[in-house]
Amino acid sequence: MSDRVSYVYAVLREAPGLGEAVAGLAGVAGGPVRLLPLSGVAGLLLAVSPVSSEDFQEEALKRHLEDLRWLESVARAHHAVIERLSARTTVLPLRLATVYLDDERARSALDAQGESLAERLSHLAAHVEWGVKIYVEPSASPVSEPAGPAGSEELSPGRAYLRTRKAQRTVRDTAHRAARTAAERIEETGRRYAAGRARHRVQQGELAAAPGENVLNDAYLVPRDRADEFRDEVSRATEGLDGVRVELTGPWAPYSFSTPPDTAEPVEAEPAGPAQALRGEGPPAGRESGEAARPKGNAVRAKGEPGEAAARSNSPAGNERGAET
Amino acid sequence: MPATSPRTSEAGSSLPDRQVALIDLLDRLLSGGVVLTGDVVLSIADIDLVRISLRALIMSIRSSEGGGASAGGGFPGLGAPAGGGFPGRATESGGTPGGGDGGP
């Protein structure tokens, strides 16, 4: 095995200025990023850079992933490449740490998927991803101490404790109800603007540094030219609601929409939007209905992914997805 | 920084200089993106993430729920409650496979 392997970031459409965009761009571990044409599909490129094979062998990778600093540096480098390219063209990001023995192997692997990748790129053209998170912050809502019973006799410590607990619960429930209302508003906004919605796991744990409790973590695929309206409207989702906050992140390359939504159920409502002709896919609910039908497993799989990969994964969702898009 | 750099904005006010939060990035890089089978590792999706330091990120991933412990089993959108109902109570036990206390 040579000591360098090829790390693949993304597939993208050719566009003017891409050469300059990657000139001098450092990828993962500082390697130079290059764009290679796919041979199977005209106008598609893949972005690659050399990385040390030692670091990306399976055992090593497993070890590295235990190191949050390592993971962060790879993730940020990967993202920086995606960002740079996204500024100029439609980019279909690959999952972190997709590595081939050399550029040729990378090219042929992507060539094998060329058509479905091209199709996906067409769907994503002129769209951006926005992250929408809802946080519940009971502390932010006014805690109104429930009035004691008339005559307000002294409460025993036990009863006082229970009363306090009850008050806290009430506040929390109120905040969760507010969050639900905000979520419904956002969903409704999504129906009007977005071409798709993806659900992410709510953020918890040490890295979830934002104040409050994250209760919703969604991504919306929005036509670029309507993104501002979408943002404005989503930002207003918490108007008049106590103890709840909405946070937007973006615009992102369409990471969460790299794989077509399952078409498990027909979609009902048609999303409004000028870009409709660009996409043959349903409103946010479409993606979700697919998700509902999925077993828990690695549902985010590329359509047309080599069947054996799906079979090797532990995912029961493996290759239920057909190669049709 | 390209003009498209994601930013966090609260109520519409963007903070252009703020670095993308790692957690938001990992949501996307570990559960989004096209999954292809590479040469050197099958794919990160095939790596058992149970022991990953991402415990910090996602609490414990239980290799149950019929999904095995592939990345999908413990990652956003994949391990989310089926049905995608509003996870208003996701942090309380039972909703999500990962719910629990930090770390397996």
Tab-separated table of C-alpha atoms in Angstrom:
chain	number	residue	atom	x	y	z
A	1	MET	CA	0.000	0.000	0.000
A	2	SER	CA	1.389	3.383	-0.859
A	3	ASP	CA	1.570	5.888	1.920
A	4	ARG	CA	-0.953	8.254	0.380
A	5	VAL	CA	-4.580	7.594	-0.261
A	6	SER	CA	-7.255	9.781	-1.810
A	7	TYR	CA	-9.766	11.505	0.385
A	8	VAL	CA	-12.894	12.468	-1.552
A	9	TYR	CA	-14.930	15.463	-0.445
A	10	ALA	CA	-17.667	15.897	-2.921
A	11	VAL	CA	-19.008	15.604	-6.408
A	12	LEU	CA	-19.738	18.894	-8.105
A	13	ARG	CA	-20.792	20.505	-11.333
A	14	GLU	CA	-18.186	22.186	-13.438
A	15	ALA	CA	-18.372	25.950	-13.216
A	16	PRO	CA	-16.206	28.929	-13.993
A	17	GLY	CA	-13.676	29.866	-11.369
A	18	LEU	CA	-13.385	26.496	-9.697
A	19	GLY	CA	-9.709	26.276	-10.534
A	20	GLU	CA	-8.985	29.463	-8.630
A	21	ALA	CA	-11.277	28.351	-5.849
A	22	VAL	CA	-9.147	25.366	-5.021
A	23	ALA	CA	-5.778	26.874	-5.864
A	24	GLY	CA	-3.809	26.853	-2.668
A	25	LEU	CA	-6.699	25.350	-0.750
A	26	ALA	CA	-5.528	22.982	1.958
A	27	GLY	CA	-7.689	19.967	2.586
A	28	VAL	CA	-7.696	17.406	5.343
A	29	ALA	CA	-4.262	17.271	6.990
A	30	GLY	CA	-3.134	20.093	4.746
A	31	GLY	CA	-3.031	18.205	1.452
A	32	PRO	CA	-3.672	20.128	-1.763
A	33	VAL	CA	-7.219	19.833	-3.067
A	34	ARG	CA	-7.652	18.949	-6.708
A	35	LEU	CA	-10.624	18.563	-9.008
A	36	LEU	CA	-10.811	15.537	-11.264
A	37	PRO	CA	-13.301	15.116	-14.066
A	38	LEU	CA	-15.501	12.070	-13.953
A	39	SER	CA	-15.204	10.168	-17.166
A	40	GLY	CA	-18.693	8.746	-17.194
A	41	VAL	CA	-20.731	11.926	-16.895
A	42	ALA	CA	-19.830	15.123	-18.647
A	43	GLY	CA	-19.554	18.193	-16.481
A	44	LEU	CA	-19.041	16.443	-13.158
A	45	LEU	CA	-15.942	16.739	-11.050
A	46	LEU	CA	-14.814	15.197	-7.836
A	47	ALA	CA	-12.774	17.003	-5.241
A	48	VAL	CA	-9.930	14.993	-3.749
A	49	SER	CA	-6.796	15.456	-1.731
A	50	PRO	CA	-4.059	13.099	-0.621
A	51	VAL	CA	-4.037	11.964	2.994
A	52	SER	CA	-1.815	9.575	4.851
A	53	SER	CA	-2.969	6.005	4.458
A	54	GLU	CA	-1.867	5.289	7.983
A	55	ASP	CA	-4.400	7.659	9.401
A	56	PHE	CA	-7.264	6.370	7.350
A	57	GLN	CA	-6.984	2.664	7.670
A	58	GLU	CA	-9.937	1.288	9.459
A	59	GLU	CA	-8.242	0.570	12.752
A	60	ALA	CA	-6.478	3.896	12.797
A	61	LEU	CA	-9.613	5.728	11.885
A	62	LYS	CA	-11.525	4.104	14.693
A	63	ARG	CA	-8.819	5.191	17.055
A	64	HIS	CA	-8.728	8.707	15.686
A	65	LEU	CA	-12.426	9.075	15.986
A	66	GLU	CA	-12.016	8.683	19.691
A	67	ASP	CA	-10.058	11.874	19.608
A	68	LEU	CA	-12.421	14.751	19.355
A	69	ARG	CA	-9.651	17.119	18.348
A	70	TRP	CA	-8.689	14.932	15.426
A	71	LEU	CA	-12.277	14.549	14.406
A	72	GLU	CA	-12.826	18.267	14.597
A	73	SER	CA	-9.815	19.075	12.459
A	74	VAL	CA	-10.897	16.631	9.770
A	75	ALA	CA	-14.483	17.810	9.920
A	76	ARG	CA	-13.509	21.456	9.636
A	77	ALA	CA	-11.109	20.827	6.793
A	78	HIS	CA	-13.725	18.788	4.959
A	79	HIS	CA	-16.255	21.514	5.490
A	80	ALA	CA	-13.891	24.255	4.377
A	81	VAL	CA	-13.458	22.517	1.028
A	82	ILE	CA	-17.205	22.069	0.627
A	83	GLU	CA	-17.754	25.723	1.475
A	84	ARG	CA	-15.189	26.994	-0.946
A	85	LEU	CA	-16.690	24.992	-3.781
A	86	SER	CA	-20.273	25.754	-2.819
A	87	ALA	CA	-19.630	29.415	-3.349
A	88	ARG	CA	-19.308	28.682	-7.067
A	89	THR	CA	-21.307	25.652	-7.977
A	90	THR	CA	-23.675	22.940	-6.827
A	91	VAL	CA	-21.901	20.550	-4.517
A	92	LEU	CA	-22.910	17.119	-3.357
A	93	PRO	CA	-20.918	16.424	-0.207
A	94	LEU	CA	-19.740	12.935	0.634
A	95	ARG	CA	-19.842	11.455	4.089
A	96	LEU	CA	-16.837	12.296	6.209
A	97	ALA	CA	-13.789	10.088	5.588
A	98	THR	CA	-14.624	8.555	2.233
A	99	VAL	CA	-11.237	7.311	1.139
A	100	TYR	CA	-9.864	5.405	-1.875
A	101	LEU	CA	-6.473	3.894	-2.533
A	102	ASP	CA	-5.743	6.411	-5.240
A	103	ASP	CA	-7.376	8.984	-7.477
A	104	GLU	CA	-8.143	6.447	-10.164
A	105	ARG	CA	-9.994	4.205	-7.784
A	106	ALA	CA	-11.908	7.200	-6.498
A	107	ARG	CA	-12.815	8.238	-9.992
A	108	SER	CA	-14.036	4.825	-11.021
A	109	ALA	CA	-16.070	4.404	-7.843
A	110	LEU	CA	-17.798	7.707	-8.484
A	111	ASP	CA	-18.159	6.981	-12.156
A	112	ALA	CA	-20.110	3.913	-11.257
A	113	GLN	CA	-22.619	6.173	-9.527
A	114	GLY	CA	-22.300	8.976	-12.031
A	115	GLU	CA	-25.861	9.074	-13.220
A	116	SER	CA	-27.560	9.114	-9.866
A	117	LEU	CA	-25.050	11.649	-8.586
A	118	ALA	CA	-25.739	13.871	-11.568
A	119	GLU	CA	-29.425	13.572	-10.993
A	120	ARG	CA	-29.085	14.484	-7.369
A	121	LEU	CA	-26.990	17.490	-8.258
A	122	SER	CA	-29.723	18.664	-10.575
A	123	HIS	CA	-32.246	18.449	-7.771
A	124	LEU	CA	-30.037	20.435	-5.481
A	125	ALA	CA	-29.046	23.145	-7.922
A	126	ALA	CA	-29.799	26.636	-6.648
A	127	HIS	CA	-30.830	25.360	-3.238
A	128	VAL	CA	-29.234	25.819	0.140
A	129	GLU	CA	-29.698	24.062	3.419
A	130	TRP	CA	-30.744	25.896	6.553
A	131	GLY	CA	-30.611	24.396	9.993
A	132	VAL	CA	-33.480	25.222	12.305
A	133	LYS	CA	-33.288	24.429	15.968
A	134	ILE	CA	-35.742	25.048	18.734
A	135	TYR	CA	-34.608	25.391	22.314
A	136	VAL	CA	-36.718	25.318	25.405
A	137	GLU	CA	-35.519	27.610	28.125
A	138	PRO	CA	-37.897	27.336	31.007
A	139	SER	CA	-35.707	29.749	32.910
A	140	ALA	CA	-36.549	32.329	30.323
A	141	SER	CA	-40.201	32.179	31.089
A	142	PRO	CA	-41.505	34.111	34.020
A	143	VAL	CA	-41.875	31.764	36.929
A	144	SER	CA	-45.038	32.816	38.581
A	145	GLU	CA	-45.179	31.310	41.999
A	146	PRO	CA	-48.595	29.826	42.365
A	147	ALA	CA	-50.433	31.703	45.045
A	148	GLY	CA	-50.559	29.793	48.274
A	149	PRO	CA	-53.914	28.762	49.598
A	150	ALA	CA	-55.881	31.516	51.223
A	151	GLY	CA	-54.820	31.927	54.810
A	152	SER	CA	-51.369	30.728	53.636
A	153	GLU	CA	-50.646	28.524	56.577
A	154	GLU	CA	-47.041	27.447	56.927
A	155	LEU	CA	-46.211	24.627	54.544
A	156	SER	CA	-44.182	21.727	55.778
A	157	PRO	CA	-40.809	21.497	54.019
A	158	GLY	CA	-42.034	18.405	52.177
A	159	ARG	CA	-45.100	20.120	50.885
A	160	ALA	CA	-43.200	23.237	50.003
A	161	TYR	CA	-40.800	21.113	48.009
A	162	LEU	CA	-43.602	19.385	46.177
A	163	ARG	CA	-45.235	22.659	45.417
A	164	THR	CA	-42.016	24.048	43.996
A	165	ARG	CA	-41.562	20.941	41.920
A	166	LYS	CA	-45.069	21.261	40.606
A	167	ALA	CA	-44.474	24.879	39.689
A	168	GLN	CA	-41.299	23.932	37.856
A	169	ARG	CA	-43.119	21.220	35.971
A	170	THR	CA	-45.811	23.622	34.973
A	171	VAL	CA	-43.264	26.044	33.628
A	172	ARG	CA	-41.554	23.282	31.713
A	173	ASP	CA	-44.775	21.983	30.266
A	174	THR	CA	-45.723	25.465	29.200
A	175	ALA	CA	-42.380	25.905	27.490
A	176	HIS	CA	-42.750	22.587	25.719
A	177	ARG	CA	-46.179	23.579	24.522
A	178	ALA	CA	-44.707	26.814	23.238
A	179	ALA	CA	-42.012	24.827	21.499
A	180	ARG	CA	-44.618	22.698	19.840
A	181	THR	CA	-46.408	25.777	18.596
A	182	ALA	CA	-43.153	27.175	17.247
A	183	ALA	CA	-42.429	23.861	15.569
A	184	GLU	CA	-45.819	23.884	13.895
A	185	ARG	CA	-45.264	27.390	12.621
A	186	ILE	CA	-41.868	26.463	11.270
A	187	GLU	CA	-43.259	23.391	9.610
A	188	GLU	CA	-45.892	25.489	7.973
A	189	THR	CA	-43.262	27.925	6.758
A	190	GLY	CA	-41.286	24.982	5.455
A	191	ARG	CA	-44.254	23.785	3.491
A	192	ARG	CA	-44.426	27.099	1.725
A	193	TYR	CA	-40.743	27.596	1.025
A	194	ALA	CA	-38.818	24.383	1.245
A	195	ALA	CA	-38.151	21.572	-1.163
A	196	GLY	CA	-37.328	19.186	1.627
A	197	ARG	CA	-36.870	18.702	5.308
A	198	ALA	CA	-34.518	16.395	7.166
A	199	ARG	CA	-34.649	15.638	10.845
A	200	HIS	CA	-31.526	15.486	12.905
A	201	ARG	CA	-31.231	14.092	16.354
A	202	VAL	CA	-31.731	16.681	19.032
A	203	GLN	CA	-28.441	17.972	20.314
A	204	GLN	CA	-27.392	16.838	23.741
A	205	GLY	CA	-24.183	16.208	25.566
A	206	GLU	CA	-21.026	18.148	26.002
A	207	LEU	CA	-20.885	19.597	22.536
A	208	ALA	CA	-24.371	20.954	22.791
A	209	ALA	CA	-23.211	24.161	24.358
A	210	ALA	CA	-26.129	26.396	23.534
A	211	PRO	CA	-28.284	27.325	26.488
A	212	GLY	CA	-31.572	25.576	26.967
A	213	GLU	CA	-32.781	22.196	25.902
A	214	ASN	CA	-32.742	21.451	22.204
A	215	VAL	CA	-36.056	19.896	21.266
A	216	LEU	CA	-35.959	20.169	17.514
A	217	ASN	CA	-33.063	20.008	15.096
A	218	ASP	CA	-34.185	20.098	11.503
A	219	ALA	CA	-32.682	20.992	8.192
A	220	TYR	CA	-34.603	22.539	5.347
A	221	LEU	CA	-33.668	22.601	1.706
A	222	VAL	CA	-34.634	26.020	0.434
A	223	PRO	CA	-34.318	27.650	-2.979
A	224	ARG	CA	-31.472	30.092	-2.720
A	225	ASP	CA	-33.555	33.001	-3.891
A	226	ARG	CA	-36.157	32.475	-1.199
A	227	ALA	CA	-33.784	31.783	1.636
A	228	ASP	CA	-34.028	35.256	3.122
A	229	GLU	CA	-37.791	35.137	3.331
A	230	PHE	CA	-37.625	31.666	4.804
A	231	ARG	CA	-35.150	32.802	7.438
A	232	ASP	CA	-37.126	35.850	8.367
A	233	GLU	CA	-40.265	33.878	8.754
A	234	VAL	CA	-38.649	31.114	10.773
A	235	SER	CA	-37.060	33.696	13.039
A	236	ARG	CA	-40.509	34.946	13.860
A	237	ALA	CA	-41.816	31.529	14.828
A	238	THR	CA	-41.384	32.235	18.514
A	239	GLU	CA	-43.163	35.575	18.518
A	240	GLY	CA	-45.430	35.809	21.496
A	241	LEU	CA	-44.132	32.555	22.966
A	242	ASP	CA	-42.390	32.344	26.318
A	243	GLY	CA	-39.493	30.107	27.201
A	244	VAL	CA	-38.621	29.063	23.700
A	245	ARG	CA	-35.970	30.159	21.248
A	246	VAL	CA	-35.316	29.427	17.606
A	247	GLU	CA	-31.846	29.274	16.159
A	248	LEU	CA	-30.977	29.214	12.492
A	249	THR	CA	-27.715	28.020	10.998
A	250	GLY	CA	-26.714	28.337	7.411
A	251	PRO	CA	-26.573	28.531	4.579
A	252	TRP	CA	-25.055	25.085	4.317
A	253	ALA	CA	-24.206	22.988	1.325
A	254	PRO	CA	-27.013	20.436	1.085
A	255	TYR	CA	-25.379	17.915	3.396
A	256	SER	CA	-28.628	16.651	4.800
A	257	PHE	CA	-30.147	16.217	1.363
A	258	SER	CA	-27.390	14.374	-0.423
A	259	THR	CA	-29.539	11.315	-0.559
A	260	PRO	CA	-32.932	11.481	-2.169
A	261	PRO	CA	-35.797	11.122	0.229
A	262	ASP	CA	-37.497	7.800	0.219
A	263	THR	CA	-40.572	7.802	-1.858
A	264	ALA	CA	-42.388	5.508	0.473
A	265	GLU	CA	-45.568	7.498	0.302
A	266	PRO	CA	-46.901	9.836	-2.282
A	267	VAL	CA	-46.577	13.443	-1.312
A	268	GLU	CA	-49.648	15.539	-0.848
A	269	ALA	CA	-49.093	19.239	-0.824
A	270	GLU	CA	-47.046	20.864	-3.523
A	271	PRO	CA	-44.489	23.268	-2.220
A	272	ALA	CA	-44.758	26.726	-3.605
A	273	GLY	CA	-41.659	27.993	-5.232
A	274	PRO	CA	-40.147	29.079	-8.457
A	275	ALA	CA	-37.594	26.338	-8.366
A	276	GLN	CA	-40.209	23.667	-8.509
A	277	ALA	CA	-39.382	22.747	-12.014
A	278	LEU	CA	-35.888	21.951	-10.882
A	279	ARG	CA	-36.904	19.320	-8.476
A	280	GLY	CA	-39.108	16.405	-8.853
A	281	GLU	CA	-39.594	16.020	-5.182
A	282	GLY	CA	-42.189	16.632	-2.663
A	283	PRO	CA	-42.587	19.009	0.200
A	284	PRO	CA	-40.894	18.518	3.504
A	285	ALA	CA	-43.421	15.979	4.536
A	286	GLY	CA	-42.323	13.782	1.698
A	287	ARG	CA	-38.967	13.159	3.195
A	288	GLU	CA	-40.418	12.544	6.523
A	289	SER	CA	-42.978	10.068	5.486
A	290	GLY	CA	-40.140	8.100	4.089
A	291	GLU	CA	-38.285	8.384	7.305
A	292	ALA	CA	-41.206	7.131	9.249
A	293	ALA	CA	-41.183	3.950	7.304
A	294	ARG	CA	-37.545	3.330	7.929
A	295	PRO	CA	-36.155	1.080	10.491
A	296	LYS	CA	-33.544	2.678	12.640
A	297	GLY	CA	-30.383	2.134	10.817
A	298	ASN	CA	-28.272	3.912	8.391
A	299	ALA	CA	-31.023	5.412	6.427
A	300	VAL	CA	-28.871	7.984	4.768
A	301	ARG	CA	-27.563	5.918	1.958
A	302	ALA	CA	-26.883	7.015	-1.497
A	303	LYS	CA	-29.301	5.759	-3.987
A	304	GLY	CA	-27.571	3.513	-6.341
A	305	GLU	CA	-24.929	2.802	-3.802
A	306	PRO	CA	-23.256	-0.455	-4.559
A	307	GLY	CA	-25.512	-3.142	-3.271
A	308	GLU	CA	-22.787	-4.991	-1.487
A	309	ALA	CA	-22.038	-2.003	0.664
A	310	ALA	CA	-25.547	-1.910	1.894
A	311	ALA	CA	-25.445	-5.585	2.527
A	312	ARG	CA	-22.300	-5.176	4.562
A	313	SER	CA	-23.701	-2.478	6.691
A	314	ASN	CA	-25.662	-3.399	9.703
A	315	SER	CA	-28.541	-1.461	8.480
A	316	PRO	CA	-31.788	-3.148	7.836
A	317	ALA	CA	-32.598	-0.114	5.788
A	318	GLY	CA	-29.603	-1.124	3.761
A	319	ASN	CA	-30.619	-1.323	0.218
A	320	GLU	CA	-34.291	-1.019	0.257
A	321	ARG	CA	-33.875	2.057	-1.765
A	322	GLY	CA	-34.086	1.338	-5.398
A	323	ALA	CA	-31.685	2.718	-7.895
A	324	GLU	CA	-34.395	4.780	-9.492
A	325	THR	CA	-34.580	8.421	-8.591
B	1	MET	CA	-14.359	32.956	4.097
B	2	PRO	CA	-16.724	32.399	1.248
B	3	ALA	CA	-19.940	34.293	1.255
B	4	THR	CA	-21.903	31.155	1.879
B	5	SER	CA	-20.341	30.377	5.180
B	6	PRO	CA	-22.945	29.116	7.601
B	7	ARG	CA	-23.535	31.232	10.594
B	8	THR	CA	-25.638	30.923	13.562
B	9	SER	CA	-28.230	33.547	13.848
B	10	GLU	CA	-30.677	34.081	16.555
B	11	ALA	CA	-33.819	35.772	15.548
B	12	GLY	CA	-32.319	36.813	12.284
B	13	SER	CA	-29.204	38.584	13.449
B	14	SER	CA	-26.295	36.812	11.892
B	15	LEU	CA	-22.906	36.584	13.434
B	16	PRO	CA	-20.564	36.383	10.502
B	17	ASP	CA	-17.420	35.892	12.506
B	18	ARG	CA	-18.590	33.055	14.588
B	19	GLN	CA	-17.179	29.680	13.694
B	20	VAL	CA	-19.619	26.979	12.778
B	21	ALA	CA	-20.449	24.992	15.863
B	22	LEU	CA	-18.826	21.591	15.775
B	23	ILE	CA	-22.008	19.887	16.801
B	24	ASP	CA	-23.882	21.321	13.826
B	25	LEU	CA	-21.065	20.291	11.571
B	26	LEU	CA	-20.963	16.753	12.888
B	27	ASP	CA	-24.699	16.422	12.512
B	28	ARG	CA	-24.137	16.949	8.826
B	29	LEU	CA	-20.831	15.261	8.215
B	30	LEU	CA	-21.612	12.105	10.104
B	31	SER	CA	-25.175	11.585	9.100
B	32	GLY	CA	-25.448	13.578	5.906
B	33	GLY	CA	-23.475	13.377	2.740
B	34	VAL	CA	-23.458	10.651	0.175
B	35	VAL	CA	-22.364	7.305	1.519
B	36	LEU	CA	-20.080	5.451	-0.841
B	37	THR	CA	-17.987	2.438	-0.167
B	38	GLY	CA	-14.389	3.468	-0.037
B	39	ASP	CA	-11.326	1.299	-0.380
B	40	VAL	CA	-9.569	1.944	2.819
B	41	VAL	CA	-12.432	1.936	5.208
B	42	LEU	CA	-15.812	0.734	4.182
B	43	SER	CA	-17.186	4.091	5.100
B	44	ILE	CA	-17.593	5.889	8.315
B	45	ALA	CA	-21.134	4.688	8.230
B	46	ASP	CA	-19.882	1.166	8.683
B	47	ILE	CA	-17.671	1.951	11.593
B	48	ASP	CA	-19.017	1.017	14.911
B	49	LEU	CA	-19.456	4.356	16.555
B	50	VAL	CA	-20.303	3.063	19.931
B	51	ARG	CA	-16.919	3.838	21.372
B	52	ILE	CA	-16.312	7.052	19.620
B	53	SER	CA	-15.580	10.103	21.617
B	54	LEU	CA	-18.776	11.323	20.139
B	55	ARG	CA	-20.312	10.104	23.300
B	56	ALA	CA	-19.765	13.694	24.133
B	57	LEU	CA	-21.949	14.517	21.234
B	58	ILE	CA	-24.674	11.993	21.285
B	59	MET	CA	-24.778	10.352	24.641
B	60	SER	CA	-24.879	6.620	24.467
B	61	ILE	CA	-25.662	4.778	21.318
B	62	ARG	CA	-27.249	1.512	22.034
B	63	SER	CA	-26.694	-1.133	19.454
B	64	SER	CA	-30.196	-2.333	19.650
B	65	GLU	CA	-33.345	-1.200	17.986
B	66	GLY	CA	-32.689	-3.512	15.103
B	67	GLY	CA	-30.312	-1.071	13.554
B	68	GLY	CA	-27.047	-2.461	14.706
B	69	ALA	CA	-24.507	0.039	15.791
B	70	SER	CA	-23.638	1.469	12.458
B	71	ALA	CA	-23.364	5.195	12.374
B	72	GLY	CA	-26.918	5.302	11.345
B	73	GLY	CA	-28.005	3.715	14.525
B	74	GLY	CA	-26.936	6.622	16.593
B	75	PHE	CA	-27.123	9.607	14.417
B	76	PRO	CA	-29.393	12.437	13.759
B	77	GLY	CA	-32.328	11.821	11.610
B	78	LEU	CA	-31.530	8.180	11.570
B	79	GLY	CA	-32.042	7.342	15.133
B	80	ALA	CA	-34.672	9.971	15.480
B	81	PRO	CA	-38.005	8.754	16.618
B	82	ALA	CA	-39.630	7.001	13.765
B	83	GLY	CA	-42.537	8.931	12.522
B	84	GLY	CA	-40.737	12.157	12.986
B	85	GLY	CA	-43.275	13.420	15.414
B	86	PHE	CA	-42.289	16.546	17.193
B	87	PRO	CA	-39.782	15.326	19.702
B	88	GLY	CA	-40.923	17.603	22.406
B	89	ARG	CA	-39.861	15.067	24.944
B	90	ALA	CA	-36.937	13.598	23.188
B	91	THR	CA	-34.665	14.069	26.118
B	92	GLU	CA	-36.872	12.137	28.379
B	93	SER	CA	-36.399	8.456	28.390
B	94	GLY	CA	-37.724	6.296	25.714
B	95	GLY	CA	-38.049	8.658	22.820
B	96	THR	CA	-34.733	8.182	21.183
B	97	PRO	CA	-32.369	5.303	21.191
B	98	GLY	CA	-29.582	7.514	22.323
B	99	GLY	CA	-31.394	9.018	25.237
B	100	GLY	CA	-29.633	8.299	28.448
B	101	ASP	CA	-26.707	9.496	30.346
B	102	GLY	CA	-23.473	10.472	28.693
B	103	GLY	CA	-21.626	7.476	27.531
B	104	PRO	CA	-22.240	3.784	27.195
